[in-house]
mmCIF file with all atom_site columns, C-alpha atoms and ligand atoms in Angstrom:
data_model
loop_
_atom_site.group_PDB
_atom_site.id
_atom_site.type_symbol
_atom_site.label_atom_id
_atom_site.label_alt_id
_atom_site.label_comp_id
_atom_site.label_asym_id
_atom_site.label_entity_id
_atom_site.label_seq_id
_atom_site.pdbx_PDB_ins_code
_atom_site.Cartn_x
_atom_site.Cartn_y
_atom_site.Cartn_z
_atom_site.occupancy
_atom_site.B_iso_or_equiv
_atom_site.pdbx_formal_charge
_atom_site.auth_seq_id
_atom_site.auth_comp_id
_atom_site.auth_asym_id
_atom_site.auth_atom_id
_atom_site.pdbx_PDB_model_num
ATOM   1   C  CA  . MET M 1 1   ? 4.505   8.262   20.648  1.00 45.00 ? 13  MET M CA  1
ATOM   2   C  CA  . VAL M 1 2   ? 0.486   7.122   20.506  1.00 48.00 ? 14  VAL M CA  1
ATOM   3   C  CA  . GLY M 1 3   ? 0.656   6.534   16.934  1.00 53.00 ? 15  GLY M CA  1
ATOM   4   C  CA  . ALA M 1 4   ? 3.403   3.997   17.460  1.00 56.00 ? 16  ALA M CA  1
ATOM   5   C  CA  . ASP M 1 5   ? 2.129   2.388   20.320  1.00 62.00 ? 17  ASP M CA  1
ATOM   6   C  CA  . SER M 1 6   ? -0.979  1.914   18.828  1.00 91.00 ? 18  SER M CA  1
ATOM   7   C  CA  . LEU M 1 7   ? 0.730   1.032   15.266  1.00 94.00 ? 19  LEU M CA  1
ATOM   8   C  CA  . ALA M 1 8   ? 2.377   -1.520  17.375  1.00 94.00 ? 20  ALA M CA  1
ATOM   9   C  CA  . LEU M 1 9   ? -0.409  -2.551  18.924  1.00 95.00 ? 21  LEU M CA  1
ATOM   10  C  CA  . ILE M 1 10  ? -2.378  -2.994  15.313  1.00 97.00 ? 22  ILE M CA  1
ATOM   11  C  CA  . ALA M 1 11  ? 1.031   -5.262  14.392  1.00 97.00 ? 23  ALA M CA  1
ATOM   12  C  CA  . ASP M 1 12  ? 0.529   -7.601  17.466  1.00 96.00 ? 24  ASP M CA  1
ATOM   13  C  CA  . ASP M 1 13  ? -3.073  -8.527  16.502  1.00 97.00 ? 25  ASP M CA  1
ATOM   14  C  CA  . ILE M 1 14  ? -1.622  -9.324  13.220  1.00 98.00 ? 26  ILE M CA  1
ATOM   15  C  CA  . ARG M 1 15  ? 0.732   -11.331 14.110  1.00 97.00 ? 27  ARG M CA  1
ATOM   16  C  CA  . THR M 1 16  ? -1.689  -13.632 16.339  1.00 97.00 ? 28  THR M CA  1
ATOM   17  C  CA  . CYS M 1 17  ? -4.736  -13.406 13.691  1.00 98.00 ? 29  CYS M CA  1
ATOM   18  C  CA  . ARG M 1 18  ? -5.916  -16.831 12.358  1.00 97.00 ? 30  ARG M CA  1
ATOM   19  C  CA  . ALA M 1 19  ? -9.188  -15.112 11.226  1.00 98.00 ? 31  ALA M CA  1
ATOM   20  C  CA  . CYS M 1 20  ? -8.450  -16.786 7.417   1.00 98.00 ? 32  CYS M CA  1
ATOM   21  C  CA  . PRO M 1 21  ? -6.990  -19.392 5.952   1.00 97.00 ? 33  PRO M CA  1
ATOM   22  C  CA  . LEU M 1 22  ? -3.659  -17.067 4.787   1.00 98.00 ? 34  LEU M CA  1
ATOM   23  C  CA  . CYS M 1 23  ? -1.972  -17.536 8.004   1.00 97.00 ? 35  CYS M CA  1
ATOM   24  C  CA  . GLU M 1 24  ? -1.397  -20.892 8.002   1.00 97.00 ? 36  GLU M CA  1
ATOM   25  C  CA  . SER M 1 25  ? 0.516   -21.190 4.450   1.00 96.00 ? 37  SER M CA  1
ATOM   26  C  CA  . ALA M 1 26  ? 2.392   -18.068 5.212   1.00 98.00 ? 38  ALA M CA  1
ATOM   27  C  CA  . THR M 1 27  ? 5.728   -17.824 7.227   1.00 97.00 ? 39  THR M CA  1
ATOM   28  C  CA  . GLN M 1 28  ? 4.862   -14.669 9.122   1.00 98.00 ? 40  GLN M CA  1
ATOM   29  C  CA  . SER M 1 29  ? 2.842   -11.857 8.895   1.00 98.00 ? 41  SER M CA  1
ATOM   30  C  CA  . VAL M 1 30  ? 3.417   -8.523  7.341   1.00 98.00 ? 42  VAL M CA  1
ATOM   31  C  CA  . PRO M 1 31  ? 1.619   -6.350  8.934   1.00 98.00 ? 43  PRO M CA  1
ATOM   32  C  CA  . GLY M 1 32  ? 3.177   -3.152  7.011   1.00 97.00 ? 44  GLY M CA  1
ATOM   33  C  CA  . SER M 1 33  ? 5.974   -0.474  7.826   1.00 96.00 ? 45  SER M CA  1
ATOM   34  C  CA  . GLY M 1 34  ? 7.087   3.035   7.931   1.00 97.00 ? 46  GLY M CA  1
ATOM   35  C  CA  . ALA M 1 35  ? 7.069   6.732   9.666   1.00 96.00 ? 47  ALA M CA  1
ATOM   36  C  CA  . THR M 1 36  ? 4.195   6.334   12.352  1.00 93.00 ? 48  THR M CA  1
ATOM   37  C  CA  . ASP M 1 37  ? 3.090   10.178  11.297  1.00 93.00 ? 49  ASP M CA  1
ATOM   38  C  CA  . ALA M 1 38  ? 3.525   9.630   7.536   1.00 97.00 ? 50  ALA M CA  1
ATOM   39  C  CA  . ARG M 1 39  ? 1.413   11.600  5.368   1.00 97.00 ? 51  ARG M CA  1
ATOM   40  C  CA  . LEU M 1 40  ? 1.553   9.616   2.332   1.00 98.00 ? 52  LEU M CA  1
ATOM   41  C  CA  . LEU M 1 41  ? -0.092  5.605   2.704   1.00 98.00 ? 53  LEU M CA  1
ATOM   42  C  CA  . ILE M 1 42  ? 1.241   3.172   -0.172  1.00 98.00 ? 54  ILE M CA  1
ATOM   43  C  CA  . ILE M 1 43  ? -1.044  0.335   -0.332  1.00 98.00 ? 55  ILE M CA  1
ATOM   44  C  CA  . GLY M 1 44  ? -0.314  -2.307  -2.064  1.00 97.00 ? 56  GLY M CA  1
ATOM   45  C  CA  . GLU M 1 45  ? -2.640  -5.706  -2.458  1.00 95.00 ? 57  GLU M CA  1
ATOM   46  C  CA  . ALA M 1 46  ? -0.629  -8.884  -0.810  1.00 96.00 ? 58  ALA M CA  1
ATOM   47  C  CA  . PRO M 1 47  ? 2.696   -9.608  0.373   1.00 97.00 ? 59  PRO M CA  1
ATOM   48  C  CA  . GLY M 1 48  ? 4.917   -12.001 -1.965  1.00 95.00 ? 60  GLY M CA  1
ATOM   49  C  CA  . ALA M 1 49  ? 7.588   -13.982 -1.352  1.00 96.00 ? 61  ALA M CA  1
ATOM   50  C  CA  . HIS M 1 50  ? 10.254  -11.813 -0.285  1.00 96.00 ? 62  HIS M CA  1
ATOM   51  C  CA  . GLU M 1 51  ? 7.950   -10.045 2.009   1.00 97.00 ? 63  GLU M CA  1
ATOM   52  C  CA  . ASP M 1 52  ? 6.699   -13.577 3.642   1.00 97.00 ? 64  ASP M CA  1
ATOM   53  C  CA  . LYS M 1 53  ? 9.999   -14.034 4.021   1.00 97.00 ? 65  LYS M CA  1
ATOM   54  C  CA  . ALA M 1 54  ? 11.635  -10.628 5.431   1.00 97.00 ? 66  ALA M CA  1
ATOM   55  C  CA  . GLY M 1 55  ? 8.166   -9.771  7.456   1.00 97.00 ? 67  GLY M CA  1
ATOM   56  C  CA  . MET M 1 56  ? 8.150   -6.401  5.490   1.00 97.00 ? 68  MET M CA  1
ATOM   57  C  CA  . PRO M 1 57  ? 6.174   -4.788  2.558   1.00 97.00 ? 69  PRO M CA  1
ATOM   58  C  CA  . PHE M 1 58  ? 7.647   -4.329  -0.746  1.00 97.00 ? 70  PHE M CA  1
ATOM   59  C  CA  . VAL M 1 59  ? 11.255  -5.770  -0.271  1.00 95.00 ? 71  VAL M CA  1
ATOM   60  C  CA  . GLY M 1 60  ? 11.443  -7.969  -3.400  1.00 92.00 ? 72  GLY M CA  1
ATOM   61  C  CA  . ALA M 1 61  ? 11.977  -7.110  -6.906  1.00 94.00 ? 73  ALA M CA  1
ATOM   62  C  CA  . SER M 1 62  ? 8.900   -5.019  -7.002  1.00 94.00 ? 74  SER M CA  1
ATOM   63  C  CA  . GLY M 1 63  ? 10.107  -2.997  -4.121  1.00 96.00 ? 75  GLY M CA  1
ATOM   64  C  CA  . LYS M 1 64  ? 13.426  -1.998  -5.917  1.00 96.00 ? 76  LYS M CA  1
ATOM   65  C  CA  . VAL M 1 65  ? 10.932  -0.344  -8.688  1.00 97.00 ? 77  VAL M CA  1
ATOM   66  C  CA  . LEU M 1 66  ? 8.631   1.431   -5.872  1.00 98.00 ? 78  LEU M CA  1
ATOM   67  C  CA  . ASP M 1 67  ? 12.342  2.169   -4.044  1.00 98.00 ? 79  ASP M CA  1
ATOM   68  C  CA  . LYS M 1 68  ? 12.887  3.885   -7.948  1.00 98.00 ? 80  LYS M CA  1
ATOM   69  C  CA  . LEU M 1 69  ? 9.482   5.743   -8.320  1.00 98.00 ? 81  LEU M CA  1
ATOM   70  C  CA  . LEU M 1 70  ? 9.883   7.382   -4.354  1.00 98.00 ? 82  LEU M CA  1
ATOM   71  C  CA  . HIS M 1 71  ? 12.806  8.504   -5.455  1.00 98.00 ? 83  HIS M CA  1
ATOM   72  C  CA  . VAL M 1 72  ? 11.250  9.882   -8.904  1.00 98.00 ? 84  VAL M CA  1
ATOM   73  C  CA  . ALA M 1 73  ? 8.710   11.768  -6.687  1.00 98.00 ? 85  ALA M CA  1
ATOM   74  C  CA  . GLY M 1 74  ? 11.178  13.356  -4.385  1.00 97.00 ? 86  GLY M CA  1
ATOM   75  C  CA  . VAL M 1 75  ? 9.481   11.787  -1.291  1.00 97.00 ? 87  VAL M CA  1
ATOM   76  C  CA  . ALA M 1 76  ? 12.026  9.269   0.920   1.00 97.00 ? 88  ALA M CA  1
ATOM   77  C  CA  . ARG M 1 77  ? 10.818  6.059   1.979   1.00 97.00 ? 89  ARG M CA  1
ATOM   78  C  CA  . SER M 1 78  ? 11.365  6.782   5.822   1.00 96.00 ? 90  SER M CA  1
ATOM   79  C  CA  . THR M 1 79  ? 8.588   9.280   5.133   1.00 97.00 ? 91  THR M CA  1
ATOM   80  C  CA  . VAL M 1 80  ? 5.845   6.889   4.462   1.00 98.00 ? 92  VAL M CA  1
ATOM   81  C  CA  . PHE M 1 81  ? 4.021   4.088   5.416   1.00 98.00 ? 93  PHE M CA  1
ATOM   82  C  CA  . ILE M 1 82  ? 3.745   0.770   3.471   1.00 98.00 ? 94  ILE M CA  1
ATOM   83  C  CA  . ALA M 1 83  ? 1.012   -1.896  3.688   1.00 98.00 ? 95  ALA M CA  1
ATOM   84  C  CA  . ASN M 1 84  ? -1.064  -4.347  2.277   1.00 97.00 ? 96  ASN M CA  1
ATOM   85  C  CA  . VAL M 1 85  ? -5.055  -4.985  1.984   1.00 97.00 ? 97  VAL M CA  1
ATOM   86  C  CA  . VAL M 1 86  ? -4.265  -8.117  3.574   1.00 97.00 ? 98  VAL M CA  1
ATOM   87  C  CA  . LYS M 1 87  ? -1.249  -8.991  5.833   1.00 98.00 ? 99  LYS M CA  1
ATOM   88  C  CA  . HIS M 1 88  ? -0.073  -12.460 5.074   1.00 98.00 ? 100 HIS M CA  1
ATOM   89  C  CA  . ARG M 1 89  ? 0.771   -14.363 1.704   1.00 98.00 ? 101 ARG M CA  1
ATOM   90  C  CA  . PRO M 1 90  ? -1.351  -15.846 -0.187  1.00 97.00 ? 102 PRO M CA  1
ATOM   91  C  CA  . PRO M 1 91  ? 0.117   -19.050 -1.447  1.00 97.00 ? 103 PRO M CA  1
ATOM   92  C  CA  . GLN M 1 92  ? 1.902   -19.308 -4.951  1.00 94.00 ? 104 GLN M CA  1
ATOM   93  C  CA  . ASN M 1 93  ? 1.013   -15.362 -4.993  1.00 90.00 ? 105 ASN M CA  1
ATOM   94  C  CA  . ARG M 1 94  ? -2.658  -15.990 -5.860  1.00 94.00 ? 106 ARG M CA  1
ATOM   95  C  CA  . ASP M 1 95  ? -5.110  -13.200 -5.651  1.00 92.00 ? 107 ASP M CA  1
ATOM   96  C  CA  . PRO M 1 96  ? -7.130  -12.906 -1.882  1.00 94.00 ? 108 PRO M CA  1
ATOM   97  C  CA  . LEU M 1 97  ? -10.204 -14.253 -2.226  1.00 95.00 ? 109 LEU M CA  1
ATOM   98  C  CA  . PRO M 1 98  ? -12.867 -12.181 -1.110  1.00 93.00 ? 110 PRO M CA  1
ATOM   99  C  CA  . ALA M 1 99  ? -13.721 -13.484 2.576   1.00 97.00 ? 111 ALA M CA  1
ATOM   100 C  CA  . GLU M 1 100 ? -10.174 -13.067 2.950   1.00 97.00 ? 112 GLU M CA  1
ATOM   101 C  CA  . VAL M 1 101 ? -9.866  -9.477  2.279   1.00 95.00 ? 113 VAL M CA  1
ATOM   102 C  CA  . ALA M 1 102 ? -12.947 -9.332  4.214   1.00 96.00 ? 114 ALA M CA  1
ATOM   103 C  CA  . ALA M 1 103 ? -11.582 -10.662 7.419   1.00 97.00 ? 115 ALA M CA  1
ATOM   104 C  CA  . CYS M 1 104 ? -7.899  -8.352  6.847   1.00 97.00 ? 116 CYS M CA  1
ATOM   105 C  CA  . ALA M 1 105 ? -9.877  -5.535  6.139   1.00 96.00 ? 117 ALA M CA  1
ATOM   106 C  CA  . GLN M 1 106 ? -9.879  -4.572  9.709   1.00 96.00 ? 118 GLN M CA  1
ATOM   107 C  CA  . PHE M 1 107 ? -6.339  -4.078  10.305  1.00 97.00 ? 119 PHE M CA  1
ATOM   108 C  CA  . LEU M 1 108 ? -5.885  -1.681  7.347   1.00 97.00 ? 120 LEU M CA  1
ATOM   109 C  CA  . GLN M 1 109 ? -8.844  0.285   8.440   1.00 94.00 ? 121 GLN M CA  1
ATOM   110 C  CA  . ARG M 1 110 ? -7.200  0.427   11.553  1.00 95.00 ? 122 ARG M CA  1
ATOM   111 C  CA  . GLN M 1 111 ? -3.810  1.357   10.820  1.00 96.00 ? 123 GLN M CA  1
ATOM   112 C  CA  . ILE M 1 112 ? -5.259  4.312   8.619   1.00 96.00 ? 124 ILE M CA  1
ATOM   113 C  CA  . ALA M 1 113 ? -7.093  5.677   11.730  1.00 94.00 ? 125 ALA M CA  1
ATOM   114 C  CA  . VAL M 1 114 ? -3.773  5.352   13.858  1.00 95.00 ? 126 VAL M CA  1
ATOM   115 C  CA  . ILE M 1 115 ? -1.891  7.208   10.732  1.00 95.00 ? 127 ILE M CA  1
ATOM   116 C  CA  . ASN M 1 116 ? -4.784  9.669   9.145   1.00 95.00 ? 128 ASN M CA  1
ATOM   117 C  CA  . PRO M 1 117 ? -2.946  10.148  6.645   1.00 97.00 ? 129 PRO M CA  1
ATOM   118 C  CA  . LEU M 1 118 ? -3.435  13.087  3.441   1.00 96.00 ? 130 LEU M CA  1
ATOM   119 C  CA  . LEU M 1 119 ? -2.634  10.783  0.734   1.00 98.00 ? 131 LEU M CA  1
ATOM   120 C  CA  . ILE M 1 120 ? -3.537  7.299   -0.212  1.00 98.00 ? 132 ILE M CA  1
ATOM   121 C  CA  . VAL M 1 121 ? -2.077  5.711   -2.982  1.00 98.00 ? 133 VAL M CA  1
ATOM   122 C  CA  . PRO M 1 122 ? -2.961  2.128   -3.832  1.00 98.00 ? 134 PRO M CA  1
ATOM   123 C  CA  . LEU M 1 123 ? -1.017  0.409   -6.202  1.00 98.00 ? 135 LEU M CA  1
ATOM   124 C  CA  . GLY M 1 124 ? -2.798  -1.549  -8.844  1.00 95.00 ? 136 GLY M CA  1
ATOM   125 C  CA  . ARG M 1 125 ? -6.581  -2.842  -9.873  1.00 92.00 ? 137 ARG M CA  1
ATOM   126 C  CA  . TYR M 1 126 ? -6.922  -4.515  -6.416  1.00 90.00 ? 138 TYR M CA  1
ATOM   127 C  CA  . ALA M 1 127 ? -6.113  -2.545  -3.641  1.00 94.00 ? 139 ALA M CA  1
ATOM   128 C  CA  . ALA M 1 128 ? -7.633  0.759   -5.754  1.00 96.00 ? 140 ALA M CA  1
ATOM   129 C  CA  . ALA M 1 129 ? -11.056 -0.885  -6.021  1.00 93.00 ? 141 ALA M CA  1
ATOM   130 C  CA  . ARG M 1 130 ? -10.905 -0.741  -2.445  1.00 89.00 ? 142 ARG M CA  1
ATOM   131 C  CA  . TRP M 1 131 ? -11.037 2.953   -2.672  1.00 91.00 ? 143 TRP M CA  1
ATOM   132 C  CA  . ILE M 1 132 ? -12.650 3.695   -6.051  1.00 93.00 ? 144 ILE M CA  1
ATOM   133 C  CA  . PRO M 1 133 ? -15.107 0.507   -6.593  1.00 93.00 ? 145 PRO M CA  1
ATOM   134 C  CA  . GLY M 1 134 ? -14.833 -0.557  -10.433 1.00 93.00 ? 146 GLY M CA  1
ATOM   135 C  CA  . ILE M 1 135 ? -11.489 1.188   -10.969 1.00 95.00 ? 147 ILE M CA  1
ATOM   136 C  CA  . LYS M 1 136 ? -10.221 0.461   -14.503 1.00 95.00 ? 148 LYS M CA  1
ATOM   137 C  CA  . ILE M 1 137 ? -6.696  1.494   -13.696 1.00 95.00 ? 149 ILE M CA  1
ATOM   138 C  CA  . SER M 1 138 ? -5.618  1.360   -16.854 1.00 93.00 ? 150 SER M CA  1
ATOM   139 C  CA  . SER M 1 139 ? -7.073  4.760   -17.324 1.00 95.00 ? 151 SER M CA  1
ATOM   140 C  CA  . ALA M 1 140 ? -7.602  5.823   -14.078 1.00 97.00 ? 152 ALA M CA  1
ATOM   141 C  CA  . HIS M 1 141 ? -4.293  5.675   -12.547 1.00 97.00 ? 153 HIS M CA  1
ATOM   142 C  CA  . GLY M 1 142 ? -2.732  8.757   -11.443 1.00 98.00 ? 154 GLY M CA  1
ATOM   143 C  CA  . ILE M 1 143 ? -5.466  10.553  -11.442 1.00 98.00 ? 155 ILE M CA  1
ATOM   144 C  CA  . PRO M 1 144 ? -6.219  12.231  -7.749  1.00 97.00 ? 156 PRO M CA  1
ATOM   145 C  CA  . GLN M 1 145 ? -10.129 11.428  -6.311  1.00 96.00 ? 157 GLN M CA  1
ATOM   146 C  CA  . HIS M 1 146 ? -11.033 12.734  -3.258  1.00 96.00 ? 158 HIS M CA  1
ATOM   147 C  CA  . VAL M 1 147 ? -12.627 9.322   -1.447  1.00 95.00 ? 159 VAL M CA  1
ATOM   148 C  CA  . ALA M 1 148 ? -13.746 10.157  2.225   1.00 91.00 ? 160 ALA M CA  1
ATOM   149 C  CA  . ASN M 1 149 ? -11.170 12.210  4.081   1.00 90.00 ? 161 ASN M CA  1
ATOM   150 C  CA  . TYR M 1 150 ? -8.340  11.649  1.556   1.00 96.00 ? 162 TYR M CA  1
ATOM   151 C  CA  . ILE M 1 151 ? -7.279  12.582  -1.788  1.00 97.00 ? 163 ILE M CA  1
ATOM   152 C  CA  . VAL M 1 152 ? -6.555  8.638   -3.315  1.00 98.00 ? 164 VAL M CA  1
ATOM   153 C  CA  . VAL M 1 153 ? -4.393  8.149   -5.996  1.00 98.00 ? 165 VAL M CA  1
ATOM   154 C  CA  . PRO M 1 154 ? -4.051  5.371   -7.770  1.00 98.00 ? 166 PRO M CA  1
ATOM   155 C  CA  . MET M 1 155 ? -1.278  3.752   -9.282  1.00 98.00 ? 167 MET M CA  1
ATOM   156 C  CA  . LEU M 1 156 ? -0.496  1.136   -11.701 1.00 97.00 ? 168 LEU M CA  1
ATOM   157 C  CA  . HIS M 1 157 ? 1.717   -1.942  -9.941  1.00 96.00 ? 169 HIS M CA  1
ATOM   158 C  CA  . PRO M 1 158 ? 5.243   -1.748  -9.588  1.00 96.00 ? 170 PRO M CA  1
ATOM   159 C  CA  . ALA M 1 159 ? 5.200   -5.103  -10.782 1.00 94.00 ? 171 ALA M CA  1
ATOM   160 C  CA  . THR M 1 160 ? 3.973   -4.351  -14.057 1.00 95.00 ? 172 THR M CA  1
ATOM   161 C  CA  . ALA M 1 161 ? 7.065   -2.747  -15.052 1.00 95.00 ? 173 ALA M CA  1
ATOM   162 C  CA  . LEU M 1 162 ? 8.971   -5.735  -14.197 1.00 95.00 ? 174 LEU M CA  1
ATOM   163 C  CA  . TYR M 1 163 ? 6.759   -7.693  -17.372 1.00 90.00 ? 175 TYR M CA  1
ATOM   164 C  CA  . GLN M 1 164 ? 5.793   -4.707  -19.278 1.00 93.00 ? 176 GLN M CA  1
ATOM   165 C  CA  . PRO M 1 165 ? 8.470   -2.341  -19.190 1.00 91.00 ? 177 PRO M CA  1
ATOM   166 C  CA  . ARG M 1 166 ? 6.749   0.800   -21.233 1.00 94.00 ? 178 ARG M CA  1
ATOM   167 C  CA  . ASN M 1 167 ? 4.885   0.760   -17.954 1.00 96.00 ? 179 ASN M CA  1
ATOM   168 C  CA  . MET M 1 168 ? 8.080   2.098   -16.070 1.00 97.00 ? 180 MET M CA  1
ATOM   169 C  CA  . ALA M 1 169 ? 7.439   5.651   -18.048 1.00 97.00 ? 181 ALA M CA  1
ATOM   170 C  CA  . VAL M 1 170 ? 3.963   5.752   -16.740 1.00 98.00 ? 182 VAL M CA  1
ATOM   171 C  CA  . LEU M 1 171 ? 4.546   5.011   -13.459 1.00 98.00 ? 183 LEU M CA  1
ATOM   172 C  CA  . GLU M 1 172 ? 7.666   7.504   -13.469 1.00 98.00 ? 184 GLU M CA  1
ATOM   173 C  CA  . ALA M 1 173 ? 5.047   10.026  -15.228 1.00 98.00 ? 185 ALA M CA  1
ATOM   174 C  CA  . ASP M 1 174 ? 2.042   9.119   -11.930 1.00 98.00 ? 186 ASP M CA  1
ATOM   175 C  CA  . PHE M 1 175 ? 5.088   9.541   -9.638  1.00 98.00 ? 187 PHE M CA  1
ATOM   176 C  CA  . GLN M 1 176 ? 6.405   12.346  -10.307 1.00 98.00 ? 188 GLN M CA  1
ATOM   177 C  CA  . ALA M 1 177 ? 3.541   14.265  -10.527 1.00 98.00 ? 189 ALA M CA  1
ATOM   178 C  CA  . LEU M 1 178 ? 2.453   12.510  -6.932  1.00 98.00 ? 190 LEU M CA  1
ATOM   179 C  CA  . GLY M 1 179 ? 5.529   14.214  -5.913  1.00 98.00 ? 191 GLY M CA  1
ATOM   180 C  CA  . VAL M 1 180 ? 4.439   17.983  -7.013  1.00 98.00 ? 192 VAL M CA  1
ATOM   181 C  CA  . LEU M 1 181 ? 1.101   16.727  -5.391  1.00 98.00 ? 193 LEU M CA  1
ATOM   182 C  CA  . TYR M 1 182 ? 2.321   15.516  -2.048  1.00 97.00 ? 194 TYR M CA  1
ATOM   183 C  CA  . ARG M 1 183 ? 4.457   18.512  -1.681  1.00 96.00 ? 195 ARG M CA  1
ATOM   184 C  CA  . THR M 1 184 ? 1.724   20.777  -2.573  1.00 96.00 ? 196 THR M CA  1
ATOM   185 C  CA  . VAL M 1 185 ? -0.733  19.256  -0.286  1.00 92.00 ? 197 VAL M CA  1
ATOM   186 C  CA  . LEU M 1 186 ? 1.783   19.329  2.283   1.00 91.00 ? 198 LEU M CA  1
ATOM   187 C  CA  . GLY M 1 187 ? 2.330   23.057  1.803   1.00 88.00 ? 199 GLY M CA  1
ATOM   188 C  CA  . ASP M 1 188 ? -1.184  23.974  2.093   1.00 79.00 ? 200 ASP M CA  1
ATOM   189 C  CA  . VAL M 1 189 ? -1.722  22.071  5.778   1.00 76.00 ? 201 VAL M CA  1
ATOM   190 C  CA  . ALA M 1 190 ? 1.696   23.985  6.544   1.00 74.00 ? 202 ALA M CA  1
ATOM   191 C  CA  . GLN M 1 191 ? -0.178  26.949  6.375   1.00 71.00 ? 203 GLN M CA  1
HETATM 192 S  S1  . LIG U 2 .   ? -4.253  -12.748 6.373   1.00 50.51 ? 14  LIG U S1  1
HETATM 193 FE FE1 . LIG U 2 .   ? -5.216  -10.917 7.082   1.00 50.51 ? 14  LIG U FE1 1
HETATM 194 S  S2  . LIG U 2 .   ? -7.399  -11.746 8.106   1.00 50.51 ? 14  LIG U S2  1
HETATM 195 FE FE2 . LIG U 2 .   ? -6.180  -13.569 6.884   1.00 50.51 ? 14  LIG U FE2 1
HETATM 196 S  S3  . LIG U 2 .   ? -4.692  -14.857 9.100   1.00 50.51 ? 14  LIG U S3  1
HETATM 197 FE FE3 . LIG U 2 .   ? -3.734  -12.653 8.407   1.00 50.51 ? 14  LIG U FE3 1
HETATM 198 S  S4  . LIG U 2 .   ? -3.786  -11.408 9.455   1.00 50.51 ? 14  LIG U S4  1
HETATM 199 FE FE4 . LIG U 2 .   ? -5.716  -12.593 9.618   1.00 50.51 ? 14  LIG U FE4 1
#
């Protein structure tokens, strides 16, 4: 399990990282979790309060929405890996500062290198901009794009469905299409 060992080492490095001030206000780090051989990597922006408390990504209200969306996609959460752009919670859930994102970038890069997914799904404008600079998530959501060696499918953030319920239908349609794409890509690889 070389992949598991490497992800564990990255998680250890994240837990002891002091490269930006976010670690000082957070309860603990949230390195990410999921299958070490995941073909689908989901990337959020940053841990929230529930994630900070649990040390796990997407376990709060947004996590429940994500669970529902994965169900719609027909993809088991246990088969994907879920991480965030920054690994410690920003205070009061503010956006991470550019310097904090830059300081944390190496960890996500290392996780991607180990997992080597086929599909990357950034959630929300902030995470999507990491792959597609200047993206307008309101019009680009759900549209697969080739970026480097990956198929990147930017999505609205699941939290948007909590305060704008009409976004749930948009998310469900995009995740349903994602599930079809996922199975097609897996089938192509298996041949
Ligand atoms: S957010 Fe990232 S860069 Fe900042 S302390 Fe945590 S692990 Fe280090």
